[in-house]
C-alpha cells in the first residue's frame, strides 16, 4: 500500500476515533474494571487498527473490533507483566476466561456503558472539581491541557484531580453502573450538577478576558443531549432546555469588541431561534410530566424571556410567579436575588431594593458581585447616586471577568457627580 493509501487509512481511523472512541473506552472500562488500563488498551487498539485495517480492510463494526482488540491487548500486556507481579497473571486469566464468550458483552448496549461512565465520573463521593475534570476527560475526551485552559488551572493540578478521582473510584469500590430506580433521583442530580457547572463556566466565564467559552458550553450541551438520549428523565430535559435557550443568546451577549450587552439591550434578531424552539419544546415536555424540578423551572423562566419580542414586552408577572415556585422547590439566596430583580422590573425599583438589601444584610451574598451590581442599578434608577456608586465599586472589587469589569467601570463613569 502506497503512502497516499496509508494516509487515507489513518484519516479513516482518526474519523472512527472522533466518532467512537468514547463508546469504546466506556465498554473497555466495564470489561477491564480499570480506567487507566482501559485507556491504554483503547489506544493500543487504535494503533493496531492503522496497520490491520490497511491490510485487511475496515471491519463492518469498527467499534466492536476495537473493543475486542483492546481487551485482548490488555490481557496480553498483563501476561507479560505477570513475570514481575503474579497477581496480574490471575487477573489476566480471569479476563481471558470471560473473553472466551463474547456474546455477553457484544449484546449489551454500548450506550448503557456510556451512561454508566457518566454516573461513575459524577459520583457524589468525588469532590466537585474532580467530577468535572474526570467527566470532561473520560466522557468528552478533552485533554488535560484543554480542561486546564478552560478553567484557568495549571495542567498538573487537573492531572492530579483526575488521578485522585480514579484512585478514589478504585479504592472505594464505586460501582460502574446506572443506579437503581430508588437511588436514581439523588444520583441523577449529581450528574446534572456536573453538566450545569460545565455549561455555566462556558456561558459566563468566572474570570479571564472572554465573556464566554463556547467550547465548554458546547460540550455541556453535547453531554445533555447524550443524557436524555440514554435516560429521558424530565429534569434532564429541563436542563438541556435551559442550556439551549441560554446558549441561543450567545451572539447577542457581547459587542464585536467583546463588551457585555445586558439582556434588555440585546439585538434579539441575533438570537438562535432553532435553539429556542428546541428548548421550549423540551420545557413543555418536562412540565407535562408533572415530575419536573429546578432546572425545568429555570428553563421555563428563560423561555418567557425568549418569547418576548422586545424587552418591554417581557411578562414579568409570569417570571415572578415562576420564581415563587422555584424558591419553594429549591430555596437559594441567588434565586431570591433573581426574584427581587424580577419584582423590580414588574413593580419598580423601589419594590425590589428592600428585598436585595435584606439579602445583603443576611450576609449570604456579601461576596457575590451580581448582588451588589443589582443593588447599584436599582439605586441608579432611583437617583440615589452615592449609594449606586458605592455598590458599583463593591461589585467591581469582587469581579474577575474583564468584560464585566469594563461594564461596571462604564456604569460608574456614567453616574452624575
Short mmCIF file of C-alpha atoms in Angstrom, two decimals:
data_model
loop_
_atom_site.label_atom_id
_atom_site.label_comp_id
_atom_site.label_asym_id
_atom_site.label_seq_id
_atom_site.Cartn_x
_atom_site.Cartn_y
_atom_site.Cartn_z
CA UNK A 1 0.00 0.00 0.00
CA UNK A 2 1.42 3.36 -1.02
CA UNK A 3 1.96 6.43 1.11
CA UNK A 4 -1.28 8.07 -0.08
CA UNK A 5 -3.31 4.98 0.79
CA UNK A 6 -1.66 4.80 4.22
CA UNK A 7 -2.55 8.44 4.88
CA UNK A 8 -6.14 7.82 3.80
CA UNK A 9 -6.40 4.85 6.17
CA UNK A 10 -5.02 6.96 9.00
CA UNK A 11 -7.71 9.55 8.25
CA UNK A 12 -10.34 6.77 8.38
CA UNK A 13 -9.04 5.60 11.77
CA UNK A 14 -8.94 9.20 13.03
CA UNK A 15 -12.56 9.60 11.98
CA UNK A 16 -13.55 6.45 13.87
CA UNK A 17 -11.62 7.78 16.87
CA UNK A 18 -13.59 11.02 16.84
CA UNK A 19 -16.94 9.28 16.48
CA UNK A 20 -16.49 6.11 18.56
CA UNK A 21 -13.55 6.42 20.96
CA UNK A 22 -15.72 7.41 23.95
CA UNK A 23 -18.05 4.46 23.33
CA UNK A 24 -15.10 2.09 23.01
CA UNK A 25 -13.50 3.45 26.19
CA UNK A 26 -16.74 3.17 28.18
CA UNK A 27 -17.12 -0.51 27.31
CA UNK A 28 -13.44 -1.29 27.93
CA UNK A 29 -13.72 0.29 31.40
CA UNK A 30 -16.59 -2.08 32.16
CA UNK A 31 -14.77 -5.12 30.74
CA UNK A 32 -11.36 -4.39 32.30
CA UNK A 33 -12.50 -2.71 35.51
CA UNK A 34 -9.83 -0.01 35.44
CA UNK A 35 -9.77 3.46 33.85
CA UNK A 36 -6.05 3.60 33.06
CA UNK A 37 -5.88 0.03 31.76
CA UNK A 38 -8.91 0.68 29.54
CA UNK A 39 -7.44 3.89 28.15
CA UNK A 40 -4.13 2.18 27.37
CA UNK A 41 -5.99 -0.71 25.73
CA UNK A 42 -8.07 1.66 23.63
CA UNK A 43 -5.01 3.49 22.29
CA UNK A 44 -3.31 0.15 21.57
CA UNK A 45 -6.38 -0.96 19.64
CA UNK A 46 -6.47 2.19 17.52
CA UNK A 47 -2.74 1.82 16.81
CA UNK A 48 -3.36 -1.76 15.71
CA UNK A 49 -6.26 -0.62 13.52
CA UNK A 50 -3.98 1.59 11.42
CA UNK A 51 -1.90 -1.44 10.45
CA UNK A 52 -4.50 -4.21 10.26
CA UNK A 53 -7.26 -2.25 8.53
CA UNK A 54 -4.72 -1.18 5.94
CA UNK A 55 -4.07 -4.87 5.14
CA UNK A 56 -7.50 -6.40 5.76
CA UNK A 57 -9.93 -3.53 5.21
CA UNK A 58 -12.20 -1.71 7.65
CA UNK A 59 -14.39 -4.19 9.60
CA UNK A 60 -18.18 -4.00 9.37
CA UNK A 61 -18.40 -2.94 13.02
CA UNK A 62 -15.28 -0.89 13.80
CA UNK A 63 -16.27 -0.21 17.43
CA UNK A 64 -16.76 -3.92 18.19
CA UNK A 65 -13.41 -4.72 16.54
CA UNK A 66 -11.68 -2.06 18.64
CA UNK A 67 -13.29 -3.27 21.87
CA UNK A 68 -12.30 -6.87 21.20
CA UNK A 69 -8.77 -5.94 20.14
CA UNK A 70 -8.29 -3.59 23.08
CA UNK A 71 -9.44 -6.24 25.51
CA UNK A 72 -7.02 -8.86 24.20
CA UNK A 73 -4.19 -6.29 24.06
CA UNK A 74 -4.79 -5.64 27.76
CA UNK A 75 -4.77 -9.37 28.55
CA UNK A 76 -1.53 -9.84 26.63
CA UNK A 77 0.04 -6.93 28.45
CA UNK A 78 -0.95 -8.40 31.82
CA UNK A 79 0.52 -11.77 30.84
CA UNK A 80 3.86 -10.12 30.02
CA UNK A 81 3.90 -8.15 33.26
CA UNK A 82 2.87 -11.22 35.30
CA UNK A 83 6.53 -12.26 35.37
CA UNK A 84 7.07 -9.42 37.83
CA UNK A 85 3.66 -9.42 39.54
CA UNK A 86 1.88 -12.75 39.99
CA UNK A 87 -1.44 -11.08 40.77
CA UNK A 88 -1.58 -9.73 37.20
CA UNK A 89 -1.43 -13.27 35.89
CA UNK A 90 -4.53 -14.18 37.86
CA UNK A 91 -6.34 -11.08 36.57
CA UNK A 92 -5.30 -11.92 33.01
CA UNK A 93 -6.63 -15.48 33.34
CA UNK A 94 -9.91 -14.16 34.72
CA UNK A 95 -10.30 -11.68 31.87
CA UNK A 96 -9.34 -14.32 29.31
CA UNK A 97 -11.98 -16.70 30.63
CA UNK A 98 -14.59 -14.01 30.37
CA UNK A 99 -13.37 -13.11 26.88
CA UNK A 100 -13.97 -16.64 25.61
CA UNK A 101 -17.69 -15.89 25.48
CA UNK A 102 -18.15 -12.62 23.61
CA UNK A 103 -21.93 -12.88 23.29
CA UNK A 104 -22.47 -11.38 26.73
CA UNK A 105 -20.67 -8.12 26.18
CA UNK A 106 -21.46 -7.77 22.48
CA UNK A 107 -25.18 -7.97 23.18
CA UNK A 108 -25.05 -5.40 25.96
CA UNK A 109 -25.82 -1.90 24.80
CA UNK A 110 -22.68 0.15 24.33
CA UNK A 111 -24.85 3.16 25.05
CA UNK A 112 -25.54 1.69 28.50
CA UNK A 113 -21.79 1.75 29.07
CA UNK A 114 -21.66 5.46 28.24
CA UNK A 115 -24.43 6.08 30.76
CA UNK A 116 -22.54 4.03 33.36
CA UNK A 117 -19.45 6.13 32.67
CA UNK A 118 -21.35 9.40 33.17
CA UNK A 119 -22.71 8.25 36.54
CA UNK A 120 -19.33 6.92 37.69
CA UNK A 121 -17.48 10.13 36.79
CA UNK A 122 -20.17 12.20 38.57
CA UNK A 123 -20.35 10.08 41.72
CA UNK A 124 -21.09 12.15 44.88
CA UNK A 125 -18.13 10.53 46.66
CA UNK A 126 -15.79 12.50 44.38
CA UNK A 127 -15.02 16.21 45.01
CA UNK A 128 -16.95 18.54 42.64
CA UNK A 129 -13.85 19.77 40.80
CA UNK A 130 -12.72 16.17 40.29
CA UNK A 131 -16.14 15.19 38.90
CA UNK A 132 -15.92 17.96 36.32
CA UNK A 133 -12.35 17.15 35.30
CA UNK A 134 -12.99 13.39 35.09
CA UNK A 135 -16.23 13.82 33.11
CA UNK A 136 -14.61 16.16 30.58
CA UNK A 137 -11.61 13.81 30.27
CA UNK A 138 -13.32 10.43 30.07
CA UNK A 139 -16.80 11.14 28.71
CA UNK A 140 -15.99 14.08 26.41
CA UNK A 141 -12.41 13.16 25.52
CA UNK A 142 -10.88 16.58 26.28
CA UNK A 143 -7.17 16.55 27.01
CA UNK A 144 -5.80 17.57 30.40
CA UNK A 145 -4.37 20.72 28.77
CA UNK A 146 -7.77 21.64 27.26
CA UNK A 147 -9.53 21.24 30.62
CA UNK A 148 -6.84 23.28 32.37
CA UNK A 149 -7.07 26.04 29.77
CA UNK A 150 -10.86 26.17 30.01
CA UNK A 151 -10.85 26.54 33.80
CA UNK A 152 -7.69 28.65 34.00
CA UNK A 153 -5.98 25.92 36.04
CA UNK A 154 -2.46 24.53 35.75
CA UNK A 155 -2.39 21.22 33.80
CA UNK A 156 -0.58 19.37 36.64
CA UNK A 157 -3.40 20.38 39.01
CA UNK A 158 -6.04 18.99 36.65
CA UNK A 159 -3.98 15.83 36.13
CA UNK A 160 -3.74 15.32 39.90
CA UNK A 161 -7.51 15.72 40.27
CA UNK A 162 -8.10 13.09 37.60
CA UNK A 163 -5.57 10.67 39.12
CA UNK A 164 -7.05 11.10 42.61
CA UNK A 165 -10.59 10.62 41.26
CA UNK A 166 -9.63 7.36 39.53
CA UNK A 167 -7.88 6.14 42.67
CA UNK A 168 -10.95 7.01 44.75
CA UNK A 169 -13.22 5.08 42.37
CA UNK A 170 -10.94 2.04 42.64
CA UNK A 171 -10.21 2.17 46.38
CA UNK A 172 -13.80 2.95 47.41
CA UNK A 173 -15.21 0.32 45.06
CA UNK A 174 -17.52 2.82 43.40
CA UNK A 175 -19.69 0.65 41.14
CA UNK A 176 -19.59 1.10 37.39
CA UNK A 177 -23.34 1.02 36.92
CA UNK A 178 -26.51 3.02 36.42
CA UNK A 179 -28.13 3.47 39.84
CA UNK A 180 -31.35 1.70 40.75
CA UNK A 181 -34.70 3.47 40.43
CA UNK A 182 -34.64 4.07 44.19
CA UNK A 183 -31.25 5.82 44.07
CA UNK A 184 -31.68 7.45 40.66
CA UNK A 185 -33.07 10.87 41.76
CA UNK A 186 -30.12 11.68 44.03
CA UNK A 187 -27.53 10.32 41.64
CA UNK A 188 -29.10 11.99 38.61
CA UNK A 189 -28.93 15.31 40.44
CA UNK A 190 -25.15 14.90 40.83
CA UNK A 191 -24.82 14.24 37.07
CA UNK A 192 -26.98 17.24 36.18
CA UNK A 193 -24.96 19.47 38.51
CA UNK A 194 -21.71 18.49 36.81
CA UNK A 195 -23.15 19.21 33.36
CA UNK A 196 -24.61 22.54 34.53
CA UNK A 197 -21.33 23.61 36.16
CA UNK A 198 -19.51 22.91 32.89
CA UNK A 199 -22.15 24.89 30.98
CA UNK A 200 -22.07 27.83 33.39
CA UNK A 201 -18.31 28.19 33.05
CA UNK A 202 -18.75 28.26 29.29
CA UNK A 203 -21.82 30.52 29.28
CA UNK A 204 -20.39 33.08 31.71
CA UNK A 205 -16.72 32.52 32.44
CA UNK A 206 -15.83 33.12 36.08
CA UNK A 207 -12.68 35.04 35.14
CA UNK A 208 -10.43 35.93 32.24
CA UNK A 209 -10.63 38.12 29.15
CA UNK A 210 -13.63 36.46 27.44
CA UNK A 211 -17.26 36.67 28.46
CA UNK A 212 -17.98 33.14 27.26
CA UNK A 213 -16.20 29.92 26.31
CA UNK A 214 -18.09 28.24 23.52
CA UNK A 215 -16.11 25.00 23.72
CA UNK A 216 -17.28 24.35 27.28
CA UNK A 217 -20.93 25.28 26.80
CA UNK A 218 -20.90 23.20 23.63
CA UNK A 219 -19.54 20.17 25.50
CA UNK A 220 -22.19 20.60 28.20
CA UNK A 221 -24.98 20.68 25.61
CA UNK A 222 -23.49 17.59 23.95
CA UNK A 223 -23.49 15.83 27.34
CA UNK A 224 -27.07 16.95 27.93
CA UNK A 225 -28.18 15.53 24.58
CA UNK A 226 -26.41 12.24 25.30
CA UNK A 227 -28.01 12.02 28.73
CA UNK A 228 -31.60 12.43 27.54
CA UNK A 229 -30.92 10.05 24.65
CA UNK A 230 -29.86 7.43 27.19
CA UNK A 231 -32.10 8.46 30.10
CA UNK A 232 -35.06 10.67 29.08
CA UNK A 233 -35.90 11.91 32.57
CA UNK A 234 -37.89 15.21 32.84
CA UNK A 235 -35.15 17.10 34.72
CA UNK A 236 -32.55 16.02 32.18
CA UNK A 237 -34.84 17.50 29.50
CA UNK A 238 -35.25 20.63 31.62
CA UNK A 239 -31.50 21.11 31.93
CA UNK A 240 -30.94 20.66 28.19
CA UNK A 241 -33.76 23.12 27.53
CA UNK A 242 -32.21 25.66 29.91
CA UNK A 243 -28.79 25.36 28.27
CA UNK A 244 -30.19 25.63 24.74
CA UNK A 245 -32.27 28.73 25.48
CA UNK A 246 -29.43 30.46 27.29
CA UNK A 247 -26.95 29.49 24.57
CA UNK A 248 -29.34 30.89 21.92
CA UNK A 249 -28.39 34.42 23.07
CA UNK A 250 -24.62 33.97 22.70
CA UNK A 251 -24.23 36.08 19.54
CA UNK A 252 -26.08 39.00 21.13
CA UNK A 253 -24.43 39.00 24.55
CA UNK A 254 -21.24 40.81 23.60
CA UNK A 255 -20.25 43.59 21.22
CA UNK A 256 -17.70 42.99 18.44
CA UNK A 257 -15.13 44.41 20.87
CA UNK A 258 -16.11 41.80 23.49
CA UNK A 259 -18.03 44.15 25.78
CA UNK A 260 -21.01 42.88 27.79
CA UNK A 261 -24.52 43.66 26.49
CA UNK A 262 -27.35 43.25 29.02
CA UNK A 263 -30.46 41.26 28.13
CA UNK A 264 -32.64 44.37 27.77
CA UNK A 265 -30.26 45.88 25.20
CA UNK A 266 -29.54 42.79 23.11
CA UNK A 267 -30.39 42.62 19.42
CA UNK A 268 -33.00 39.85 19.54
CA UNK A 269 -32.71 39.23 15.82
CA UNK A 270 -29.32 37.64 16.64
CA UNK A 271 -30.88 35.06 18.96
CA UNK A 272 -30.79 31.50 17.62
CA UNK A 273 -34.47 30.68 17.03
CA UNK A 274 -33.80 26.99 16.34
CA UNK A 275 -32.26 26.56 19.77
CA UNK A 276 -35.12 28.49 21.36
CA UNK A 277 -37.72 26.32 19.59
CA UNK A 278 -35.96 23.10 20.63
CA UNK A 279 -35.54 24.30 24.21
CA UNK A 280 -39.14 25.46 24.50
CA UNK A 281 -40.42 22.09 23.24
CA UNK A 282 -38.29 20.31 25.83
CA UNK A 283 -39.62 22.60 28.59
CA UNK A 284 -43.19 21.75 27.62
CA UNK A 285 -42.42 18.01 27.65
CA UNK A 286 -40.77 18.24 31.06
CA UNK A 287 -43.60 20.34 32.55
CA UNK A 288 -46.25 17.99 31.20
CA UNK A 289 -44.65 15.09 33.09
CA UNK A 290 -45.50 16.69 36.46
CA UNK A 291 -42.12 15.36 37.69
CA UNK A 292 -40.05 18.44 36.97
CA UNK A 293 -37.63 20.26 39.24
CA UNK A 294 -35.43 23.38 39.43
CA UNK A 295 -33.76 23.06 36.01
CA UNK A 296 -37.12 22.83 34.25
CA UNK A 297 -38.42 25.87 36.16
CA UNK A 298 -35.32 27.88 35.28
CA UNK A 299 -35.77 26.82 31.66
CA UNK A 300 -39.40 27.98 31.80
CA UNK A 301 -38.22 31.41 33.02
CA UNK A 302 -35.65 31.56 30.20
CA UNK A 303 -38.40 30.62 27.73
CA UNK A 304 -40.57 33.55 28.87
CA UNK A 305 -37.66 35.89 28.14
CA UNK A 306 -37.06 34.20 24.78
CA UNK A 307 -40.69 34.51 23.70
CA UNK A 308 -40.84 38.29 24.32
CA UNK A 309 -40.37 40.16 21.01
CA UNK A 310 -38.92 43.14 22.91
CA UNK A 311 -37.59 43.73 26.40
CA UNK A 312 -40.59 45.93 27.18
CA UNK A 313 -42.97 43.10 26.25
CA UNK A 314 -41.47 40.68 28.82
CA UNK A 315 -44.12 39.08 31.04
CA UNK A 316 -42.53 39.96 34.37
CA UNK A 317 -45.59 38.86 36.34
CA UNK A 318 -45.23 35.33 34.97
CA UNK A 319 -41.50 35.37 35.70
CA UNK A 320 -42.07 36.42 39.33
CA UNK A 321 -44.65 33.64 39.65
CA UNK A 322 -42.19 31.06 38.31
CA UNK A 323 -39.52 32.30 40.74
CA UNK A 324 -42.03 31.85 43.58
CA UNK A 325 -42.46 28.19 42.58
CA UNK A 326 -38.71 27.76 42.10
CA UNK A 327 -38.00 29.10 45.60
CA UNK A 328 -40.36 26.51 47.07
CA UNK A 329 -38.62 23.73 45.13
CA UNK A 330 -35.05 24.90 45.75
CA UNK A 331 -34.60 27.74 48.27
CA UNK A 332 -31.47 29.73 47.46
CA UNK A 333 -30.25 33.30 48.09
CA UNK A 334 -29.24 33.60 44.40
CA UNK A 335 -32.77 32.64 43.32
CA UNK A 336 -34.14 35.16 45.84
CA UNK A 337 -31.88 37.79 44.26
CA UNK A 338 -33.16 36.95 40.78
CA UNK A 339 -36.74 37.15 42.04
CA UNK A 340 -36.03 40.56 43.62
CA UNK A 341 -34.75 41.84 40.26
CA UNK A 342 -37.89 40.48 38.57
CA UNK A 343 -40.07 42.20 41.19
CA UNK A 344 -38.21 45.46 40.49
CA UNK A 345 -38.97 45.05 36.78
CA UNK A 346 -42.63 44.32 37.47
CA UNK A 347 -43.33 46.85 40.24
CA UNK A 348 -40.47 49.35 40.02
CA UNK A 349 -37.02 49.70 41.65
CA UNK A 350 -38.46 50.86 44.98
CA UNK A 351 -40.17 47.47 45.34
CA UNK A 352 -37.07 45.42 44.55
CA UNK A 353 -34.44 47.37 46.51
CA UNK A 354 -35.63 46.41 50.03
CA UNK A 355 -35.58 42.74 49.00
CA UNK A 356 -31.96 43.00 47.85
CA UNK A 357 -30.97 44.99 50.94
CA UNK A 358 -32.44 42.26 53.15
CA UNK A 359 -30.46 39.61 51.28
CA UNK A 360 -27.21 41.56 51.62
CA UNK A 361 -27.93 42.22 55.30
CA UNK A 362 -28.17 38.45 55.88
CA UNK A 363 -24.53 38.17 54.75
CA UNK A 364 -25.11 35.24 52.37
CA UNK A 365 -24.46 37.30 49.23
CA UNK A 366 -21.91 39.76 50.61
CA UNK A 367 -19.15 38.34 48.35
CA UNK A 368 -21.42 37.89 45.29
CA UNK A 369 -20.68 40.66 42.80
CA UNK A 370 -24.02 40.37 40.99
CA UNK A 371 -25.92 41.20 44.19
CA UNK A 372 -24.01 44.47 44.53
CA UNK A 373 -24.34 45.34 40.84
CA UNK A 374 -28.11 44.67 41.00
CA UNK A 375 -28.40 46.94 44.03
CA UNK A 376 -26.32 49.59 42.27
CA UNK A 377 -28.62 49.50 39.25
CA UNK A 378 -31.77 49.97 41.35
CA UNK A 379 -30.16 52.83 43.29
CA UNK A 380 -29.14 54.44 40.00
CA UNK A 381 -32.71 54.20 38.68
CA UNK A 382 -33.98 55.78 41.92
CA UNK A 383 -31.49 58.66 41.70
CA UNK A 384 -29.59 57.53 44.81
CA UNK A 385 -26.25 58.25 43.19
CA UNK A 386 -23.93 57.94 46.19
CA UNK A 387 -25.33 54.52 47.09
CA UNK A 388 -25.17 53.42 43.46
CA UNK A 389 -21.52 54.45 43.28
CA UNK A 390 -20.63 52.55 46.46
CA UNK A 391 -22.40 49.39 45.24
CA UNK A 392 -20.82 49.55 41.77
CA UNK A 393 -17.39 49.93 43.38
CA UNK A 394 -18.06 46.95 45.65
CA UNK A 395 -19.18 44.85 42.66
CA UNK A 396 -16.10 45.91 40.70
CA UNK A 397 -13.83 44.83 43.55
CA UNK A 398 -15.40 41.36 43.52
CA UNK A 399 -15.40 40.81 39.74
CA UNK A 400 -12.65 38.85 37.99
CA UNK A 401 -14.02 38.78 34.44
CA UNK A 402 -12.65 41.51 32.16
CA UNK A 403 -15.87 42.29 30.18
CA UNK A 404 -17.89 42.62 33.40
CA UNK A 405 -15.22 44.87 34.90
CA UNK A 406 -15.36 47.15 31.85
CA UNK A 407 -19.16 47.25 32.06
CA UNK A 408 -19.14 48.21 35.76
CA UNK A 409 -16.45 50.81 35.15
CA UNK A 410 -18.59 52.41 32.42
CA UNK A 411 -21.60 52.45 34.75
CA UNK A 412 -19.50 54.26 37.36
CA UNK A 413 -18.30 56.81 34.85
CA UNK A 414 -21.86 57.46 33.66
CA UNK A 415 -23.08 58.38 37.14
CA UNK A 416 -23.53 62.14 37.70
CA UNK A 417 -21.03 63.77 40.04
#
